[in-house]
Amino acid sequence: MGRITARTRVTRVTVGGATSRREDHLAVEEPLEIRVGGRRLAVTMRTPGHDVDLATGFLVSEGVVSRGDQVAAAIHCGAPGENTYNVLDVGLAAGVPAPDASTERNFTVTSSCGVCGKASIDAVRTRSAYDAGGDAFRLDPARLAGFPDRMRAGQAVFERTGGLHAAALFDGRTGELLVLREDVGRHNAVDKVVGWAAREGLLPLRGTVLQVSGRASFELAQKATMAGIPVLAAVSAPSSLAVEHAAAAGLTLIGFLRGESMVVYAGGERIEEPIGAAVRGTATEAVAG
C-alpha cells in the first residue's frame, strides 16, 4: 500500500569536526486524492498507508458520515492500466447524502493545514453528531501522564526518520492503547485514528483520550469532537481557537503534557484530582513557572 519511508544519500557536517557521507531514511510524502462517488472531494498530502482509514476519518471530520457503516466501499484507482495508490474513491451507503459543494476543497490540503481550501470561514466549523460534553467519565492524571511516552515508544517510522507526527487513542478508564497512527500531517494522523475507530464501529469514542505528538490546533480539537472524543491531550501548546472550541463543546483540552505535569485549558472537571485550589495565575504562567 505504497511506500512509507525512502532512502537518500546525505552529507553530515559537524562544525569543527569531520564531514561524512551516509544513507538516511526519509518519511514519504505523497498526494492522496479522495473521491466520493467518483467526484473529487479533496487532495491531501500524506504518508502512504491506512488510506481507507484516512479517507473515512476525513469524512467523519467533514460531517459527511458519522458511522463506519455509512461507507459502503473504498477502492484505489488511477489512470487506465495503472494504479499508483494515490487516488481513493469512496462509495457511500444507500441513503447517505453526497457531500455538498461547500465541503469540496478548492486546492490541495498540505501536511501542515487540515482546513486549508475550505470554501468559507463558516465552513471551517462543522456540527458534530455527538455530544462530547455529555461524556461524564473522569480521568486519573497519573494514568494520563504516561500516554506520551507510550505513544512515542510505538512510533516505529518516526524512530527511523524523525519526520512524522503521531496520534494515539487510549481508553481513558483502563489506559489501554487502542490504536496509533503516524503521518507527515498531524491532521492526517488523527483522521487515520478516527477512521479506524469508525470502521471498527466504535463511534462515538466515549471514555477515550486522543493523544497527539505536537500542538493542539483548532482542527484537531474539532476532529476530536466530531468523533465524540471527550479528551484531547498534546505535548505542546494549544491555540486560542482550540481552547475556545473545547470550552464551547465540552472537550477536555490538555497541553504541555510532559513527565508528571500538564496544563488543563478546558474541561477540568474530568480530571479526578481537584485542580482549582492548587493552580495560581494563568495557564501560561503555570507553564513558565
mmCIF file of C-alpha atoms in Angstrom:
data_model
loop_
_atom_site.group_PDB
_atom_site.id
_atom_site.type_symbol
_atom_site.label_atom_id
_atom_site.label_comp_id
_atom_site.label_asym_id
_atom_site.label_seq_id
_atom_site.Cartn_x
_atom_site.Cartn_y
_atom_site.Cartn_z
ATOM 1 C CA MET A 1 0.000 0.000 0.000
ATOM 2 C CA GLY A 2 2.630 2.493 -1.000
ATOM 3 C CA ARG A 3 5.968 3.454 0.446
ATOM 4 C CA ILE A 4 6.248 4.777 3.984
ATOM 5 C CA THR A 5 9.978 5.564 4.017
ATOM 6 C CA ALA A 6 12.525 6.377 1.320
ATOM 7 C CA ARG A 7 16.319 6.296 1.300
ATOM 8 C CA THR A 8 18.659 9.068 0.245
ATOM 9 C CA ARG A 9 22.356 9.902 0.438
ATOM 10 C CA VAL A 10 23.149 12.799 2.766
ATOM 11 C CA THR A 11 26.205 14.714 3.922
ATOM 12 C CA ARG A 12 26.596 15.113 7.659
ATOM 13 C CA VAL A 13 28.555 18.255 8.551
ATOM 14 C CA THR A 14 29.887 18.880 12.071
ATOM 15 C CA VAL A 15 31.296 22.319 12.812
ATOM 16 C CA GLY A 16 34.914 21.825 13.828
ATOM 17 C CA GLY A 17 34.662 18.119 13.097
ATOM 18 C CA ALA A 18 34.565 15.614 10.263
ATOM 19 C CA THR A 19 32.250 15.613 7.244
ATOM 20 C CA SER A 20 30.804 12.267 6.254
ATOM 21 C CA ARG A 21 28.502 10.779 3.624
ATOM 22 C CA ARG A 22 25.903 8.216 4.580
ATOM 23 C CA GLU A 23 22.451 6.865 3.747
ATOM 24 C CA ASP A 24 19.467 8.288 5.576
ATOM 25 C CA HIS A 25 15.749 7.477 5.768
ATOM 26 C CA LEU A 26 13.019 9.978 4.925
ATOM 27 C CA ALA A 27 9.292 9.908 5.647
ATOM 28 C CA VAL A 28 7.454 9.680 2.328
ATOM 29 C CA GLU A 29 5.002 12.440 1.449
ATOM 30 C CA GLU A 30 2.651 11.827 -1.474
ATOM 31 C CA PRO A 31 -0.722 13.234 -2.528
ATOM 32 C CA LEU A 32 -3.929 11.298 -1.945
ATOM 33 C CA GLU A 33 -6.969 12.341 -3.929
ATOM 34 C CA ILE A 34 -10.132 11.453 -2.022
ATOM 35 C CA ARG A 35 -13.179 10.977 -4.225
ATOM 36 C CA VAL A 36 -16.760 10.300 -3.179
ATOM 37 C CA GLY A 37 -18.825 8.515 -5.812
ATOM 38 C CA GLY A 38 -16.258 9.407 -8.456
ATOM 39 C CA ARG A 39 -16.252 13.122 -7.605
ATOM 40 C CA ARG A 40 -13.108 14.695 -6.164
ATOM 41 C CA LEU A 41 -13.600 15.933 -2.607
ATOM 42 C CA ALA A 42 -10.032 16.798 -1.553
ATOM 43 C CA VAL A 43 -6.361 16.167 -2.218
ATOM 44 C CA THR A 44 -4.263 15.790 0.913
ATOM 45 C CA MET A 45 -0.524 15.373 1.298
ATOM 46 C CA ARG A 46 0.008 12.280 3.412
ATOM 47 C CA THR A 47 2.286 9.390 4.288
ATOM 48 C CA PRO A 48 1.005 6.348 2.345
ATOM 49 C CA GLY A 49 -0.643 3.615 4.377
ATOM 50 C CA HIS A 50 -4.019 3.255 6.122
ATOM 51 C CA ASP A 51 -5.549 5.277 3.286
ATOM 52 C CA VAL A 52 -9.066 3.903 3.820
ATOM 53 C CA ASP A 53 -8.891 4.868 7.483
ATOM 54 C CA LEU A 54 -7.641 8.313 6.453
ATOM 55 C CA ALA A 55 -10.482 8.855 3.991
ATOM 56 C CA THR A 56 -13.102 7.558 6.417
ATOM 57 C CA GLY A 57 -11.788 9.748 9.229
ATOM 58 C CA PHE A 58 -11.725 12.726 6.872
ATOM 59 C CA LEU A 59 -15.395 12.145 6.006
ATOM 60 C CA VAL A 60 -16.251 11.981 9.723
ATOM 61 C CA SER A 61 -14.344 15.212 10.328
ATOM 62 C CA GLU A 62 -16.199 16.904 7.467
ATOM 63 C CA GLY A 63 -19.586 15.741 8.751
ATOM 64 C CA VAL A 64 -20.253 13.677 5.621
ATOM 65 C CA VAL A 65 -20.631 10.471 7.673
ATOM 66 C CA SER A 66 -20.888 9.757 11.399
ATOM 67 C CA ARG A 67 -20.540 5.954 11.372
ATOM 68 C CA GLY A 68 -18.305 3.499 9.612
ATOM 69 C CA ASP A 69 -21.223 1.591 8.082
ATOM 70 C CA GLN A 70 -22.149 4.705 6.110
ATOM 71 C CA VAL A 71 -19.097 3.966 3.942
ATOM 72 C CA ALA A 72 -20.018 1.087 1.664
ATOM 73 C CA ALA A 73 -16.784 0.703 -0.295
ATOM 74 C CA ALA A 74 -13.400 2.253 -0.949
ATOM 75 C CA ILE A 75 -11.105 1.417 -3.828
ATOM 76 C CA HIS A 76 -7.751 2.726 -5.041
ATOM 77 C CA CYS A 77 -7.833 3.731 -8.670
ATOM 78 C CA GLY A 78 -5.791 5.605 -11.235
ATOM 79 C CA ALA A 79 -5.276 6.065 -14.937
ATOM 80 C CA PRO A 80 -6.240 3.133 -17.198
ATOM 81 C CA GLY A 81 -3.741 0.324 -16.830
ATOM 82 C CA GLU A 82 -2.003 1.718 -13.765
ATOM 83 C CA ASN A 83 -2.660 2.218 -10.049
ATOM 84 C CA THR A 84 -0.382 4.486 -8.062
ATOM 85 C CA TYR A 85 -2.486 4.086 -4.900
ATOM 86 C CA ASN A 86 -2.746 7.860 -4.751
ATOM 87 C CA VAL A 87 -6.428 8.078 -5.679
ATOM 88 C CA LEU A 88 -9.107 6.593 -3.423
ATOM 89 C CA ASP A 89 -12.766 6.518 -4.455
ATOM 90 C CA VAL A 90 -15.222 6.109 -1.575
ATOM 91 C CA GLY A 91 -18.754 4.831 -2.097
ATOM 92 C CA LEU A 92 -21.371 5.894 0.449
ATOM 93 C CA ALA A 93 -24.060 3.540 1.711
ATOM 94 C CA ALA A 94 -27.596 3.788 0.352
ATOM 95 C CA GLY A 95 -29.445 6.772 1.750
ATOM 96 C CA VAL A 96 -26.309 8.698 2.810
ATOM 97 C CA PRO A 97 -26.341 12.110 1.094
ATOM 98 C CA ALA A 98 -23.339 13.025 -1.006
ATOM 99 C CA PRO A 99 -21.247 15.922 0.340
ATOM 100 C CA ASP A 100 -22.461 19.311 -0.785
ATOM 101 C CA ALA A 101 -20.361 21.651 -2.870
ATOM 102 C CA SER A 102 -19.267 23.724 0.138
ATOM 103 C CA THR A 103 -17.424 20.687 1.527
ATOM 104 C CA GLU A 104 -15.242 20.284 -1.565
ATOM 105 C CA ARG A 105 -11.724 21.622 -1.066
ATOM 106 C CA ASN A 106 -10.603 24.137 -3.652
ATOM 107 C CA PHE A 107 -6.929 23.135 -3.549
ATOM 108 C CA THR A 108 -4.507 20.654 -2.064
ATOM 109 C CA VAL A 109 -4.579 20.187 1.703
ATOM 110 C CA THR A 110 -0.953 20.437 2.803
ATOM 111 C CA SER A 111 0.616 18.326 5.532
ATOM 112 C CA SER A 112 0.570 21.359 7.841
ATOM 113 C CA CYS A 113 -3.004 22.523 7.278
ATOM 114 C CA GLY A 114 -6.056 20.317 7.539
ATOM 115 C CA VAL A 115 -8.642 23.060 6.993
ATOM 116 C CA CYS A 116 -6.941 24.735 4.012
ATOM 117 C CA GLY A 117 -9.159 25.039 0.965
ATOM 118 C CA LYS A 118 -12.462 25.449 2.805
ATOM 119 C CA ALA A 119 -14.926 27.451 0.764
ATOM 120 C CA SER A 120 -15.792 29.852 3.594
ATOM 121 C CA ILE A 121 -14.987 30.712 7.204
ATOM 122 C CA ASP A 122 -18.345 29.289 8.307
ATOM 123 C CA ALA A 123 -17.486 26.007 6.606
ATOM 124 C CA VAL A 124 -14.482 25.569 8.885
ATOM 125 C CA ARG A 125 -16.781 24.905 11.837
ATOM 126 C CA THR A 126 -18.637 21.614 11.461
ATOM 127 C CA ARG A 127 -21.513 20.433 13.641
ATOM 128 C CA SER A 128 -20.869 17.094 15.345
ATOM 129 C CA ALA A 129 -23.374 14.246 15.525
ATOM 130 C CA TYR A 130 -22.055 13.506 19.038
ATOM 131 C CA ASP A 131 -22.043 15.392 22.321
ATOM 132 C CA ALA A 132 -18.520 15.202 23.713
ATOM 133 C CA GLY A 133 -19.592 17.380 26.629
ATOM 134 C CA GLY A 134 -22.146 14.797 27.719
ATOM 135 C CA ASP A 135 -19.451 12.205 28.448
ATOM 136 C CA ALA A 136 -19.076 12.437 32.226
ATOM 137 C CA PHE A 137 -16.230 9.963 32.748
ATOM 138 C CA ARG A 138 -13.350 11.068 34.975
ATOM 139 C CA LEU A 139 -9.663 10.678 34.247
ATOM 140 C CA ASP A 140 -6.785 9.773 36.543
ATOM 141 C CA PRO A 141 -3.966 12.268 35.790
ATOM 142 C CA ALA A 142 -1.343 9.706 36.816
ATOM 143 C CA ARG A 143 -2.568 7.398 34.047
ATOM 144 C CA LEU A 144 -2.736 10.277 31.581
ATOM 145 C CA ALA A 145 0.863 11.280 32.314
ATOM 146 C CA GLY A 146 2.146 8.008 30.866
ATOM 147 C CA PHE A 147 0.426 8.359 27.483
ATOM 148 C CA PRO A 148 3.081 10.481 25.654
ATOM 149 C CA ASP A 149 5.908 8.024 26.403
ATOM 150 C CA ARG A 150 3.765 5.058 25.401
ATOM 151 C CA MET A 151 2.851 6.801 22.158
ATOM 152 C CA ARG A 152 6.481 7.659 21.466
ATOM 153 C CA ALA A 153 7.512 4.032 22.050
ATOM 154 C CA GLY A 154 5.101 2.955 19.318
ATOM 155 C CA GLN A 155 6.311 5.409 16.667
ATOM 156 C CA ALA A 156 8.294 2.948 14.566
ATOM 157 C CA VAL A 157 8.544 5.156 11.468
ATOM 158 C CA PHE A 158 9.460 8.263 13.475
ATOM 159 C CA GLU A 159 12.285 6.241 15.037
ATOM 160 C CA ARG A 160 13.781 5.749 11.560
ATOM 161 C CA THR A 161 13.047 9.160 10.047
ATOM 162 C CA GLY A 162 12.379 11.702 12.797
ATOM 163 C CA GLY A 163 9.860 13.263 10.427
ATOM 164 C CA LEU A 164 6.351 12.140 11.384
ATOM 165 C CA HIS A 165 3.561 13.261 13.672
ATOM 166 C CA ALA A 166 1.601 10.724 15.687
ATOM 167 C CA ALA A 167 -1.869 10.362 17.149
ATOM 168 C CA ALA A 168 -2.813 7.655 19.628
ATOM 169 C CA LEU A 169 -6.188 6.709 21.070
ATOM 170 C CA PHE A 170 -6.287 5.439 24.646
ATOM 171 C CA ASP A 171 -9.066 4.008 26.785
ATOM 172 C CA GLY A 172 -9.299 6.674 29.488
ATOM 173 C CA ARG A 173 -10.517 4.246 32.149
ATOM 174 C CA THR A 174 -8.071 1.371 31.674
ATOM 175 C CA GLY A 175 -5.161 3.107 29.932
ATOM 176 C CA GLU A 176 -5.223 0.582 27.064
ATOM 177 C CA LEU A 177 -3.666 1.802 23.814
ATOM 178 C CA LEU A 178 -6.376 1.217 21.219
ATOM 179 C CA VAL A 179 -4.629 2.420 18.064
ATOM 180 C CA LEU A 180 -1.661 4.548 16.963
ATOM 181 C CA ARG A 181 -1.089 6.139 13.582
ATOM 182 C CA GLU A 182 1.781 8.203 12.110
ATOM 183 C CA ASP A 183 1.740 10.690 9.236
ATOM 184 C CA VAL A 184 3.570 13.744 7.918
ATOM 185 C CA GLY A 185 0.365 15.685 8.638
ATOM 186 C CA ARG A 186 -0.869 15.840 12.237
ATOM 187 C CA HIS A 187 -4.445 16.131 10.968
ATOM 188 C CA ASN A 188 -3.970 13.044 8.796
ATOM 189 C CA ALA A 189 -2.708 11.050 11.777
ATOM 190 C CA VAL A 190 -5.873 11.982 13.678
ATOM 191 C CA ASP A 191 -8.090 11.164 10.691
ATOM 192 C CA LYS A 192 -6.426 7.738 10.455
ATOM 193 C CA VAL A 193 -7.227 7.109 14.125
ATOM 194 C CA VAL A 194 -10.830 8.286 13.774
ATOM 195 C CA GLY A 195 -11.288 6.347 10.536
ATOM 196 C CA TRP A 196 -10.020 3.159 12.169
ATOM 197 C CA ALA A 197 -12.475 3.643 15.035
ATOM 198 C CA ALA A 198 -15.351 4.308 12.637
ATOM 199 C CA ARG A 199 -14.585 1.170 10.635
ATOM 200 C CA GLU A 200 -14.473 -0.801 13.887
ATOM 201 C CA GLY A 201 -17.925 0.509 14.833
ATOM 202 C CA LEU A 202 -16.623 2.378 17.895
ATOM 203 C CA LEU A 203 -18.066 5.858 17.296
ATOM 204 C CA PRO A 204 -18.787 7.836 19.380
ATOM 205 C CA LEU A 205 -15.494 7.338 21.211
ATOM 206 C CA ARG A 206 -16.795 7.836 24.730
ATOM 207 C CA GLY A 207 -14.335 7.483 27.594
ATOM 208 C CA THR A 208 -11.271 7.870 25.365
ATOM 209 C CA VAL A 209 -8.259 10.168 25.206
ATOM 210 C CA LEU A 210 -6.740 11.371 21.937
ATOM 211 C CA GLN A 211 -3.012 11.938 22.479
ATOM 212 C CA VAL A 212 -1.116 13.913 19.825
ATOM 213 C CA SER A 213 2.603 14.455 19.398
ATOM 214 C CA GLY A 214 2.650 18.190 18.700
ATOM 215 C CA ARG A 215 0.479 21.190 19.409
ATOM 216 C CA ALA A 216 -3.300 21.173 19.778
ATOM 217 C CA SER A 217 -4.743 23.250 16.947
ATOM 218 C CA PHE A 218 -8.394 24.114 16.336
ATOM 219 C CA GLU A 219 -8.644 21.497 13.603
ATOM 220 C CA LEU A 220 -7.515 18.713 15.947
ATOM 221 C CA ALA A 221 -9.938 19.832 18.649
ATOM 222 C CA GLN A 222 -12.752 19.840 16.105
ATOM 223 C CA LYS A 223 -11.800 16.402 14.775
ATOM 224 C CA ALA A 224 -11.921 15.082 18.344
ATOM 225 C CA THR A 225 -15.418 16.425 18.953
ATOM 226 C CA MET A 226 -16.648 15.171 15.562
ATOM 227 C CA ALA A 227 -15.718 11.654 16.715
ATOM 228 C CA GLY A 228 -17.219 12.090 20.191
ATOM 229 C CA ILE A 229 -13.801 12.036 21.896
ATOM 230 C CA PRO A 230 -14.046 13.791 25.294
ATOM 231 C CA VAL A 231 -10.321 14.425 25.966
ATOM 232 C CA LEU A 232 -7.563 15.808 23.728
ATOM 233 C CA ALA A 233 -4.023 15.863 25.140
ATOM 234 C CA ALA A 234 -0.954 17.355 23.476
ATOM 235 C CA VAL A 235 2.707 17.526 24.407
ATOM 236 C CA SER A 236 2.850 21.153 23.276
ATOM 237 C CA ALA A 237 0.613 24.223 23.447
ATOM 238 C CA PRO A 238 -2.944 24.661 22.182
ATOM 239 C CA SER A 239 -4.070 27.585 20.068
ATOM 240 C CA SER A 240 -6.549 30.161 21.334
ATOM 241 C CA LEU A 241 -9.238 28.922 18.954
ATOM 242 C CA ALA A 242 -8.693 25.331 20.092
ATOM 243 C CA VAL A 243 -9.315 26.434 23.686
ATOM 244 C CA GLU A 244 -12.434 28.366 22.671
ATOM 245 C CA HIS A 245 -13.774 25.376 20.746
ATOM 246 C CA ALA A 246 -13.014 22.970 23.586
ATOM 247 C CA ALA A 247 -14.783 25.147 26.155
ATOM 248 C CA ALA A 248 -17.855 25.504 23.931
ATOM 249 C CA ALA A 249 -18.010 21.809 23.001
ATOM 250 C CA GLY A 250 -17.332 20.348 26.454
ATOM 251 C CA LEU A 251 -13.966 18.916 25.383
ATOM 252 C CA THR A 252 -11.238 18.488 27.978
ATOM 253 C CA LEU A 253 -8.139 20.070 26.445
ATOM 254 C CA ILE A 254 -4.719 19.430 27.953
ATOM 255 C CA GLY A 255 -1.426 20.907 26.788
ATOM 256 C CA PHE A 256 2.224 20.667 27.788
ATOM 257 C CA LEU A 257 1.719 17.056 28.901
ATOM 258 C CA ARG A 258 5.307 16.198 29.773
ATOM 259 C CA GLY A 259 6.548 13.973 32.557
ATOM 260 C CA GLU A 260 4.234 14.333 35.527
ATOM 261 C CA SER A 261 2.957 17.830 34.720
ATOM 262 C CA MET A 262 0.265 19.154 32.421
ATOM 263 C CA VAL A 263 -1.837 22.267 31.876
ATOM 264 C CA VAL A 264 -5.621 21.896 31.671
ATOM 265 C CA TYR A 265 -7.107 24.589 29.416
ATOM 266 C CA ALA A 266 -10.739 23.419 29.315
ATOM 267 C CA GLY A 267 -12.929 20.702 30.809
ATOM 268 C CA GLY A 268 -11.001 20.371 34.083
ATOM 269 C CA GLU A 269 -13.987 18.733 35.744
ATOM 270 C CA ARG A 270 -12.988 15.426 34.134
ATOM 271 C CA ILE A 271 -9.646 15.366 35.984
ATOM 272 C CA GLU A 272 -10.076 13.338 39.170
ATOM 273 C CA GLU A 273 -7.780 15.372 41.389
ATOM 274 C CA PRO A 274 -9.087 18.848 42.209
ATOM 275 C CA ILE A 275 -7.026 21.415 40.346
ATOM 276 C CA GLY A 276 -8.630 24.768 41.147
ATOM 277 C CA ALA A 277 -7.072 25.350 44.577
ATOM 278 C CA ALA A 278 -3.589 24.296 43.524
ATOM 279 C CA VAL A 279 -3.238 26.436 40.391
ATOM 280 C CA ARG A 280 -2.100 30.059 40.653
ATOM 281 C CA GLY A 281 -2.144 32.547 37.827
ATOM 282 C CA THR A 282 -2.860 31.758 34.197
ATOM 283 C CA ALA A 283 -2.114 28.550 32.349
ATOM 284 C CA THR A 284 0.803 30.256 30.625
ATOM 285 C CA GLU A 285 2.221 31.324 33.993
ATOM 286 C CA ALA A 286 1.871 27.790 35.291
ATOM 287 C CA VAL A 287 3.991 26.508 32.412
ATOM 288 C CA ALA A 288 6.600 29.248 32.696
ATOM 289 C CA GLY A 289 6.871 28.928 36.439
#
